[in-house]
mmCIF file of C-alpha atoms in Angstrom:
data_model
loop_
_atom_site.group_PDB
_atom_site.id
_atom_site.type_symbol
_atom_site.label_atom_id
_atom_site.label_comp_id
_atom_site.label_asym_id
_atom_site.label_seq_id
_atom_site.Cartn_x
_atom_site.Cartn_y
_atom_site.Cartn_z
ATOM 1 C CA MET A 1 -138.149 12.819 155.561
ATOM 2 C CA ALA A 2 -139.871 9.636 154.451
ATOM 3 C CA LEU A 3 -143.358 9.075 153.038
ATOM 4 C CA THR A 4 -145.579 6.340 154.486
ATOM 5 C CA ILE A 5 -148.603 5.245 152.468
ATOM 6 C CA VAL A 6 -151.512 3.447 154.137
ATOM 7 C CA VAL A 7 -154.424 1.975 152.169
ATOM 8 C CA ARG A 8 -157.644 3.102 153.891
ATOM 9 C CA SER A 9 -160.169 1.444 151.551
ATOM 10 C CA GLY A 10 -161.491 -2.076 152.017
ATOM 11 C CA GLU A 11 -162.242 -4.163 155.061
ATOM 12 C CA GLY A 12 -158.734 -5.375 155.823
ATOM 13 C CA THR A 13 -157.000 -3.985 158.902
ATOM 14 C CA ASN A 14 -153.668 -5.787 158.478
ATOM 15 C CA LEU A 15 -152.660 -4.391 155.110
ATOM 16 C CA PRO A 16 -148.955 -3.574 154.992
ATOM 17 C CA ARG A 17 -147.918 0.056 155.386
ATOM 18 C CA ILE A 18 -145.104 0.937 153.061
ATOM 19 C CA THR A 19 -142.563 3.656 153.831
ATOM 20 C CA PHE A 20 -140.437 5.169 151.070
ATOM 21 C CA ASP A 21 -137.532 7.559 150.977
ATOM 22 C CA ALA A 22 -137.278 8.039 147.233
ATOM 23 C CA PRO A 23 -137.511 10.949 144.767
ATOM 24 C CA ARG A 24 -140.539 9.415 143.014
ATOM 25 C CA ILE A 25 -143.213 6.891 144.093
ATOM 26 C CA VAL A 26 -145.640 5.724 141.406
ATOM 27 C CA ILE A 27 -149.156 4.617 142.343
ATOM 28 C CA GLY A 28 -151.085 2.400 139.935
ATOM 29 C CA ARG A 29 -152.534 -0.954 138.954
ATOM 30 C CA GLY A 30 -149.639 -2.142 136.825
ATOM 31 C CA ASP A 31 -146.636 -4.264 137.700
ATOM 32 C CA GLY A 32 -143.639 -2.052 138.390
ATOM 33 C CA CYS A 33 -145.525 0.580 140.393
ATOM 34 C CA GLU A 34 -144.155 1.231 143.867
ATOM 35 C CA VAL A 35 -147.703 0.888 145.259
ATOM 36 C CA ARG A 36 -149.892 -1.571 143.315
ATOM 37 C CA LEU A 37 -153.634 -1.150 143.724
ATOM 38 C CA PRO A 38 -155.485 -3.943 141.875
ATOM 39 C CA ASP A 39 -158.756 -2.073 141.398
ATOM 40 C CA PRO A 40 -160.167 -1.582 137.864
ATOM 41 C CA SER A 41 -160.888 2.096 138.621
ATOM 42 C CA VAL A 42 -157.137 2.693 139.111
ATOM 43 C CA SER A 43 -155.100 3.316 135.967
ATOM 44 C CA LEU A 44 -151.925 1.328 135.267
ATOM 45 C CA ARG A 45 -149.898 4.459 136.127
ATOM 46 C CA HIS A 46 -152.365 6.605 138.010
ATOM 47 C CA ALA A 47 -150.491 9.139 140.168
ATOM 48 C CA SER A 48 -147.095 9.799 141.688
ATOM 49 C CA PHE A 49 -145.620 11.321 144.819
ATOM 50 C CA ARG A 50 -142.438 13.324 144.353
ATOM 51 C CA GLN A 51 -139.948 14.464 146.935
ATOM 52 C CA ARG A 52 -139.043 18.138 147.199
ATOM 53 C CA GLY A 53 -136.527 18.600 149.965
ATOM 54 C CA SER A 54 -138.276 17.568 153.174
ATOM 55 C CA GLU A 55 -141.725 17.802 151.565
ATOM 56 C CA TYR A 56 -143.756 15.712 149.117
ATOM 57 C CA ILE A 57 -146.138 16.628 146.324
ATOM 58 C CA VAL A 58 -148.709 14.467 144.539
ATOM 59 C CA MET A 59 -149.461 14.626 140.812
ATOM 60 C CA ASP A 60 -152.051 12.933 138.615
ATOM 61 C CA GLU A 61 -150.380 11.081 135.739
ATOM 62 C CA GLY A 62 -153.266 11.501 133.283
ATOM 63 C CA SER A 63 -155.455 8.841 134.902
ATOM 64 C CA THR A 64 -158.933 7.903 133.678
ATOM 65 C CA ASN A 65 -160.787 8.598 136.933
ATOM 66 C CA GLY A 66 -158.644 11.319 138.454
ATOM 67 C CA THR A 67 -156.659 11.913 141.625
ATOM 68 C CA PHE A 68 -158.199 13.723 144.583
ATOM 69 C CA VAL A 69 -156.754 15.299 147.716
ATOM 70 C CA GLY A 70 -159.708 15.300 150.058
ATOM 71 C CA GLY A 71 -162.562 16.410 147.840
ATOM 72 C CA VAL A 72 -160.429 18.421 145.378
ATOM 73 C CA ARG A 73 -159.654 16.855 142.003
ATOM 74 C CA LEU A 74 -156.199 17.586 140.651
ATOM 75 C CA SER A 75 -155.559 18.632 137.093
ATOM 76 C CA PRO A 76 -153.194 16.268 135.241
ATOM 77 C CA GLN A 77 -149.537 17.035 136.016
ATOM 78 C CA ALA A 78 -150.540 19.806 138.454
ATOM 79 C CA PRO A 79 -148.540 19.377 141.688
ATOM 80 C CA ARG A 80 -150.205 19.580 145.092
ATOM 81 C CA MET A 81 -148.332 19.485 148.398
ATOM 82 C CA VAL A 82 -149.394 16.795 150.864
ATOM 83 C CA ARG A 83 -149.070 16.779 154.630
ATOM 84 C CA THR A 84 -149.321 14.140 157.306
ATOM 85 C CA GLY A 85 -152.878 12.879 157.592
ATOM 86 C CA ASP A 86 -153.990 13.950 154.108
ATOM 87 C CA LEU A 87 -156.369 11.552 152.360
ATOM 88 C CA VAL A 88 -155.658 10.981 148.672
ATOM 89 C CA ARG A 89 -158.105 9.124 146.420
ATOM 90 C CA VAL A 90 -157.062 7.324 143.234
ATOM 91 C CA GLY A 91 -160.066 5.871 141.463
ATOM 92 C CA ARG A 92 -162.119 4.284 144.243
ATOM 93 C CA VAL A 93 -159.182 3.686 146.569
ATOM 94 C CA TRP A 94 -158.424 6.011 149.495
ATOM 95 C CA LEU A 95 -154.843 6.393 150.716
ATOM 96 C CA GLU A 96 -153.569 8.126 153.828
ATOM 97 C CA VAL A 97 -150.145 9.759 153.586
ATOM 98 C CA ARG A 98 -147.732 10.490 156.401
ATOM 99 C CA VAL A 99 -144.642 12.636 156.002
ATOM 100 C CA GLU A 100 -142.461 11.563 158.906
ATOM 101 C CA HIS A 101 -139.070 10.550 160.167
ATOM 102 C CA ALA A 102 -139.173 6.781 159.630
ATOM 103 C CA MET A 103 -137.042 3.962 158.306
ATOM 104 C CA PRO A 104 -137.922 2.912 154.739
ATOM 105 C CA THR A 105 -139.613 -0.470 154.391
ATOM 106 C CA GLN A 106 -137.148 -3.277 153.835
ATOM 107 C CA ASN A 107 -137.737 -4.945 150.453
ATOM 108 C CA ALA A 108 -140.485 -2.523 149.435
ATOM 109 C CA ALA A 109 -141.024 -4.430 146.161
ATOM 110 C CA LEU A 110 -142.024 -7.550 148.104
ATOM 111 C CA ALA A 111 -144.221 -5.482 150.443
ATOM 112 C CA THR A 112 -146.120 -3.894 147.561
ATOM 113 C CA ARG A 113 -146.734 -7.331 145.983
ATOM 114 C CA GLU A 114 -148.085 -8.590 149.273
ATOM 115 C CA LEU A 115 -150.305 -5.506 149.475
ATOM 116 C CA ALA A 116 -151.680 -6.173 145.987
ATOM 117 C CA LEU A 117 -152.326 -9.829 146.805
ATOM 118 C CA ALA A 118 -154.022 -8.923 150.078
ATOM 119 C CA LEU A 119 -156.379 -6.533 148.257
ATOM 120 C CA VAL A 120 -157.197 -9.147 145.586
ATOM 121 C CA SER A 121 -157.695 -11.769 148.293
ATOM 122 C CA GLU A 122 -160.130 -9.486 150.093
ATOM 123 C CA ALA A 123 -162.111 -8.836 146.911
ATOM 124 C CA LEU A 124 -162.299 -12.525 145.962
ATOM 125 C CA ALA A 125 -163.240 -13.553 149.496
ATOM 126 C CA ALA A 126 -166.120 -11.054 149.425
ATOM 127 C CA GLU A 127 -167.379 -12.865 146.313
ATOM 128 C CA GLY A 128 -167.078 -16.259 148.035
ATOM 129 C CA THR A 129 -164.155 -17.383 145.846
ATOM 130 C CA LYS A 130 -161.378 -19.567 147.271
ATOM 131 C CA VAL A 131 -158.276 -17.408 147.316
ATOM 132 C CA THR A 132 -155.552 -19.671 148.704
ATOM 133 C CA PRO A 133 -153.016 -21.291 146.348
ATOM 134 C CA ARG A 134 -153.566 -25.044 146.348
ATOM 135 C CA LEU A 135 -151.332 -27.921 145.378
ATOM 136 C CA ARG A 136 -153.065 -30.938 143.822
ATOM 137 C CA VAL A 137 -151.591 -34.334 143.005
ATOM 138 C CA VAL A 138 -152.485 -35.021 139.374
ATOM 139 C CA GLU A 139 -150.432 -38.181 138.815
ATOM 140 C CA GLY A 140 -149.036 -40.982 140.964
ATOM 141 C CA PRO A 141 -149.555 -41.977 144.623
ATOM 142 C CA GLY A 142 -152.006 -39.715 146.450
ATOM 143 C CA LEU A 143 -153.862 -38.814 143.246
ATOM 144 C CA GLY A 144 -156.371 -36.031 143.960
ATOM 145 C CA THR A 145 -154.835 -35.060 147.328
ATOM 146 C CA GLU A 146 -154.682 -31.294 147.908
ATOM 147 C CA LEU A 147 -152.639 -28.973 150.120
ATOM 148 C CA ALA A 148 -153.616 -25.336 150.761
ATOM 149 C CA VAL A 149 -150.603 -22.984 150.937
ATOM 150 C CA GLU A 150 -152.239 -20.392 153.155
ATOM 151 C CA ALA A 151 -149.614 -18.587 155.220
ATOM 152 C CA PHE A 152 -146.928 -16.244 153.904
ATOM 153 C CA ASP A 153 -144.613 -16.866 156.849
ATOM 154 C CA ARG A 154 -144.090 -20.643 156.710
ATOM 155 C CA ALA A 155 -142.841 -23.410 154.418
ATOM 156 C CA TYR A 156 -144.935 -26.513 153.702
ATOM 157 C CA ALA A 157 -143.061 -29.811 153.554
ATOM 158 C CA ILE A 158 -143.831 -32.550 151.001
ATOM 159 C CA GLY A 159 -142.391 -36.031 151.313
ATOM 160 C CA ARG A 160 -142.713 -39.558 152.652
ATOM 161 C CA SER A 161 -142.611 -38.538 156.332
ATOM 162 C CA LYS A 162 -145.804 -38.810 158.379
ATOM 163 C CA GLY A 163 -145.008 -35.376 159.745
ATOM 164 C CA ALA A 164 -144.938 -33.723 156.312
ATOM 165 C CA ASP A 165 -147.703 -31.289 155.384
ATOM 166 C CA LEU A 166 -148.347 -33.392 152.268
ATOM 167 C CA ASP A 167 -147.523 -37.033 153.088
ATOM 168 C CA LEU A 168 -147.210 -39.187 149.967
ATOM 169 C CA ASP A 169 -146.619 -42.941 150.054
ATOM 170 C CA ASP A 170 -143.932 -43.160 147.397
ATOM 171 C CA VAL A 171 -140.700 -45.067 148.030
ATOM 172 C CA ASP A 172 -138.818 -42.814 145.593
ATOM 173 C CA LEU A 173 -139.467 -39.764 147.775
ATOM 174 C CA SER A 174 -137.222 -38.582 150.570
ATOM 175 C CA ARG A 175 -138.827 -38.188 153.996
ATOM 176 C CA ARG A 176 -138.798 -34.405 153.522
ATOM 177 C CA HIS A 177 -138.321 -34.033 149.790
ATOM 178 C CA VAL A 178 -139.244 -30.391 149.047
ATOM 179 C CA GLU A 179 -140.673 -27.328 150.756
ATOM 180 C CA VAL A 180 -143.231 -24.999 149.183
ATOM 181 C CA ALA A 181 -143.772 -21.394 150.335
ATOM 182 C CA ARG A 182 -145.516 -18.179 149.306
ATOM 183 C CA LYS A 183 -143.282 -15.189 148.686
ATOM 184 C CA GLY A 184 -145.017 -12.111 147.413
ATOM 185 C CA GLU A 185 -147.206 -13.100 144.497
ATOM 186 C CA GLN A 186 -145.167 -16.226 143.788
ATOM 187 C CA VAL A 187 -145.128 -19.782 145.052
ATOM 188 C CA VAL A 188 -141.576 -21.089 145.306
ATOM 189 C CA VAL A 189 -140.196 -24.627 145.696
ATOM 190 C CA ARG A 190 -136.990 -25.585 147.533
ATOM 191 C CA ASP A 191 -135.485 -29.046 147.071
ATOM 192 C CA LEU A 192 -134.165 -30.143 150.481
ATOM 193 C CA GLY A 193 -131.261 -32.158 149.110
ATOM 194 C CA SER A 194 -133.486 -35.100 148.180
ATOM 195 C CA LYS A 195 -131.925 -38.369 147.035
ATOM 196 C CA ASN A 196 -133.676 -38.499 143.640
ATOM 197 C CA GLY A 197 -133.976 -34.755 143.015
ATOM 198 C CA SER A 198 -136.916 -32.608 141.873
ATOM 199 C CA ARG A 199 -137.934 -31.231 138.493
ATOM 200 C CA PHE A 200 -140.398 -28.859 136.895
ATOM 201 C CA VAL A 201 -142.225 -30.091 133.814
ATOM 202 C CA TYR A 202 -143.241 -27.285 131.472
ATOM 203 C CA ALA A 203 -144.208 -27.557 127.805
ATOM 204 C CA GLY A 204 -142.852 -31.089 127.704
ATOM 205 C CA GLU A 205 -139.410 -30.118 129.058
ATOM 206 C CA LEU A 206 -137.830 -31.105 132.387
ATOM 207 C CA LYS A 207 -136.015 -28.471 134.429
ATOM 208 C CA PRO A 208 -134.107 -29.820 137.457
ATOM 209 C CA LEU A 209 -134.312 -27.795 140.671
ATOM 210 C CA VAL A 210 -131.123 -26.643 142.364
ATOM 211 C CA ALA A 211 -130.883 -28.125 145.859
ATOM 212 C CA ASN A 212 -131.464 -25.759 148.803
ATOM 213 C CA ALA A 213 -132.464 -22.821 146.564
ATOM 214 C CA ASP A 214 -135.863 -21.251 145.912
ATOM 215 C CA THR A 215 -137.254 -21.795 142.420
ATOM 216 C CA PRO A 216 -140.420 -19.932 141.385
ATOM 217 C CA TRP A 217 -143.321 -22.171 140.396
ATOM 218 C CA ARG A 218 -144.072 -21.064 136.869
ATOM 219 C CA LYS A 219 -147.716 -20.852 135.869
ATOM 220 C CA GLY A 220 -148.782 -24.084 134.163
ATOM 221 C CA ALA A 221 -145.724 -26.064 135.289
ATOM 222 C CA LEU A 222 -145.964 -29.418 137.109
ATOM 223 C CA LEU A 223 -143.656 -30.388 139.961
ATOM 224 C CA SER A 224 -142.222 -33.863 139.406
ATOM 225 C CA ILE A 225 -140.880 -35.665 142.508
ATOM 226 C CA GLY A 226 -140.413 -39.437 142.511
ATOM 227 C CA ASN A 227 -143.456 -40.947 140.806
ATOM 228 C CA VAL A 228 -145.678 -37.980 141.697
ATOM 229 C CA ARG A 229 -146.650 -34.940 139.662
ATOM 230 C CA ILE A 230 -148.224 -31.930 141.379
ATOM 231 C CA ALA A 231 -150.043 -28.944 139.911
ATOM 232 C CA CYS A 232 -150.296 -25.505 141.530
ATOM 233 C CA GLU A 233 -153.571 -23.587 141.275
ATOM 234 C CA ASP A 234 -153.172 -19.929 142.264
ATOM 235 C CA PRO A 235 -156.416 -17.907 141.997
ATOM 236 C CA LEU A 236 -154.730 -14.817 143.475
ATOM 237 C CA GLY A 237 -151.974 -14.662 140.888
ATOM 238 C CA ALA A 238 -154.419 -15.340 138.065
ATOM 239 C CA ALA A 239 -156.784 -12.612 139.272
ATOM 240 C CA LEU A 240 -153.933 -10.119 139.638
ATOM 241 C CA GLU A 241 -152.702 -10.831 136.103
ATOM 242 C CA GLU A 242 -156.222 -10.440 134.746
ATOM 243 C CA LEU A 243 -156.633 -7.085 136.487
ATOM 244 C CA GLU A 244 -153.345 -5.835 135.059
ATOM 245 C CA ARG A 245 -154.418 -6.766 131.531
ATOM 246 C CA ALA A 246 -157.878 -5.207 131.834
ATOM 247 C CA ALA A 247 -158.757 -1.755 130.550
ATOM 248 C CA ASP A 248 -159.551 1.019 133.002
ATOM 249 C CA GLU A 249 -163.111 0.984 134.318
ATOM 250 C CA ARG A 250 -164.559 4.472 133.906
ATOM 251 C CA MET A 251 -166.483 5.619 136.971
ATOM 252 C CA ALA A 252 -169.897 7.256 136.646
ATOM 253 C CA PRO A 253 -169.733 11.074 136.987
ATOM 254 C CA ASN A 254 -172.187 11.000 139.908
ATOM 255 C CA GLU A 255 -170.517 8.109 141.761
ATOM 256 C CA VAL A 256 -169.720 9.010 145.367
ATOM 257 C CA VAL A 257 -166.785 7.380 147.167
ATOM 258 C CA GLU A 258 -167.125 8.190 150.855
ATOM 259 C CA PRO A 259 -163.842 8.984 152.624
ATOM 260 C CA PRO A 260 -162.794 6.711 155.472
ATOM 261 C CA ARG A 261 -163.510 7.790 159.022
ATOM 262 C CA ASP A 262 -161.831 6.632 162.191
ATOM 263 C CA GLU A 263 -164.182 4.666 164.415
ATOM 264 C CA ASP A 264 -163.167 6.732 167.441
ATOM 265 C CA ALA A 265 -163.782 10.053 165.709
ATOM 266 C CA PRO A 266 -167.010 11.877 166.649
ATOM 267 C CA ALA A 267 -169.766 12.056 164.083
ATOM 268 C CA PRO A 268 -169.671 15.294 162.071
ATOM 269 C CA GLU A 269 -172.095 18.028 163.059
ATOM 270 C CA PRO A 270 -175.053 18.461 160.675
ATOM 271 C CA VAL A 271 -174.548 21.307 158.245
ATOM 272 C CA LEU A 272 -177.487 23.566 157.352
ATOM 273 C CA SER A 273 -178.069 24.217 153.696
ATOM 274 C CA ALA A 274 -177.025 27.698 152.597
ATOM 275 C CA ALA A 275 -180.050 27.837 150.281
ATOM 276 C CA ALA A 276 -182.537 27.392 153.100
ATOM 277 C CA PRO A 277 -181.371 29.121 156.297
ATOM 278 C CA SER A 278 -183.418 28.328 159.346
ATOM 279 C CA ALA A 279 -185.716 31.026 160.766
ATOM 280 C CA PRO A 280 -184.734 32.473 164.167
ATOM 281 C CA ALA A 281 -186.546 30.794 167.009
ATOM 282 C CA LYS A 282 -189.398 32.761 168.611
ATOM 283 C CA ALA A 283 -189.059 33.432 172.290
ATOM 284 C CA ALA A 284 -191.683 31.979 174.596
ATOM 285 C CA PRO A 285 -194.140 34.526 176.035
ATOM 286 C CA SER A 286 -192.412 34.406 179.424
ATOM 287 C CA GLU A 287 -189.018 34.845 177.797
ATOM 288 C CA ARG A 288 -189.775 37.815 175.512
ATOM 289 C CA PRO A 289 -187.711 40.911 176.418
ATOM 290 C CA LYS A 290 -189.629 43.836 177.894
ATOM 291 C CA SER A 291 -189.183 47.223 176.209
ATOM 292 C CA SER A 292 -187.796 50.027 178.397
ATOM 293 C CA SER A 293 -189.353 52.778 176.220
ATOM 294 C CA PRO A 294 -192.818 54.166 177.072
ATOM 295 C CA PRO A 295 -195.699 52.837 175.064
ATOM 296 C CA THR A 296 -196.709 54.919 172.115
ATOM 297 C CA SER A 297 -200.346 56.166 171.747
ATOM 298 C CA ARG A 298 -202.567 55.275 168.908
ATOM 299 C CA PRO A 299 -203.224 58.011 166.307
ATOM 300 C CA GLY A 300 -206.330 60.251 167.129
ATOM 301 C CA THR A 301 -206.318 59.746 170.925
ATOM 302 C CA TRP A 302 -205.409 62.266 173.754
ATOM 303 C CA THR A 303 -203.143 61.264 176.592
ATOM 304 C CA LEU A 304 -202.961 63.009 179.973
ATOM 305 C CA THR A 305 -199.746 64.713 178.969
ATOM 306 C CA ASP A 306 -201.363 66.088 175.812
ATOM 307 C CA MET A 307 -204.252 67.616 177.848
ATOM 308 C CA LEU A 308 -201.914 69.309 180.376
ATOM 309 C CA VAL A 309 -199.855 70.852 177.624
ATOM 310 C CA ALA A 310 -202.991 72.153 175.906
ATOM 311 C CA LEU A 311 -204.330 73.757 179.132
ATOM 312 C CA LEU A 312 -200.979 75.402 179.810
ATOM 313 C CA ALA A 313 -200.937 76.829 176.288
ATOM 314 C CA LEU A 314 -204.491 78.256 176.726
ATOM 315 C CA ALA A 315 -203.496 79.890 180.058
ATOM 316 C CA VAL A 316 -200.493 81.586 178.501
ATOM 317 C CA LEU A 317 -202.629 82.751 175.581
ATOM 318 C CA GLY A 318 -205.271 84.207 177.980
ATOM 319 C CA LEU A 319 -202.662 86.149 179.953
ATOM 320 C CA SER A 320 -201.198 87.538 176.746
ATOM 321 C CA VAL A 321 -204.622 88.819 175.572
ATOM 322 C CA ALA A 322 -205.346 90.414 178.987
ATOM 323 C CA GLY A 323 -202.027 92.238 178.990
ATOM 324 C CA LEU A 324 -202.638 93.563 175.474
ATOM 325 C CA LEU A 325 -206.093 95.022 176.468
ATOM 326 C CA TRP A 326 -204.630 96.725 179.525
ATOM 327 C CA LEU A 327 -202.063 98.513 177.377
ATOM 328 C CA ILE A 328 -204.673 99.729 174.916
ATOM 329 C CA ARG A 329 -206.798 101.317 177.645
ATOM 330 C CA GLY A 330 -203.744 103.128 178.947
ATOM 331 C CA GLY A 331 -203.331 101.272 182.153
#
């Protein structure tokens, strides 16, 4: 059995779902976790799922803000079995778990980086911050020109061709000199076999790029092609690094994090407070049940039945007295 983890917090609906078939899956904010959640309320190593045969358990790894299954907080290192559909909260982030027969995600490390970047992107966008990596010409022809590297699934061409994504009028450039792409949390550069080659400039040193191979764009490095130098500004990567360096944000004891609810699910029925039960409703006059027992008399009053009984008792008493006198007189 495999374990699929779906992030249910946030506004994004296209966050990657990651499926694992591994003995241990660590959840946290730090690099190296199988599921990275860049939220300050999540500890660097917050919780873990562990495989036991065909089942999975979840354990809190001594986190600052605790791990919850539904509304129940787990004690540190205390295992709790999870089932398909269970909602697990780490810090402020809700996760849905599914124990199912499924193929593990290919390149799960890349998928979890993309998940982390998507969550950071969502948070920055909510604050009105530009989140897309941007290339900016800082020296040479096209000075000040920018190119936004938005999509994960395409490469952006730079060169002298009019059809290039970043067209630079430099005779020392090939028509399609390099390609730039986003892969996970990195921006990579591929030299397309250019005539004059490509180099990274970092700390005053030149590092030539290998043709037709991806080279990560190191933070602070400049890409040197022909007479042009290009800088890469990556707010997502910078924000993710800052979050990983930050200390845990301790949540207020009374902070409420509402669980997610499917839009198609019916609204929950209102629950009456146990401390104040409602009084039973009074029946309308026309709806009140009629008693089948005879009405009872008020104390101190004589009914017809009482009078008949009394008369019968007096008659019997009179006959008894008459019989007694007859016997005394000797018949």
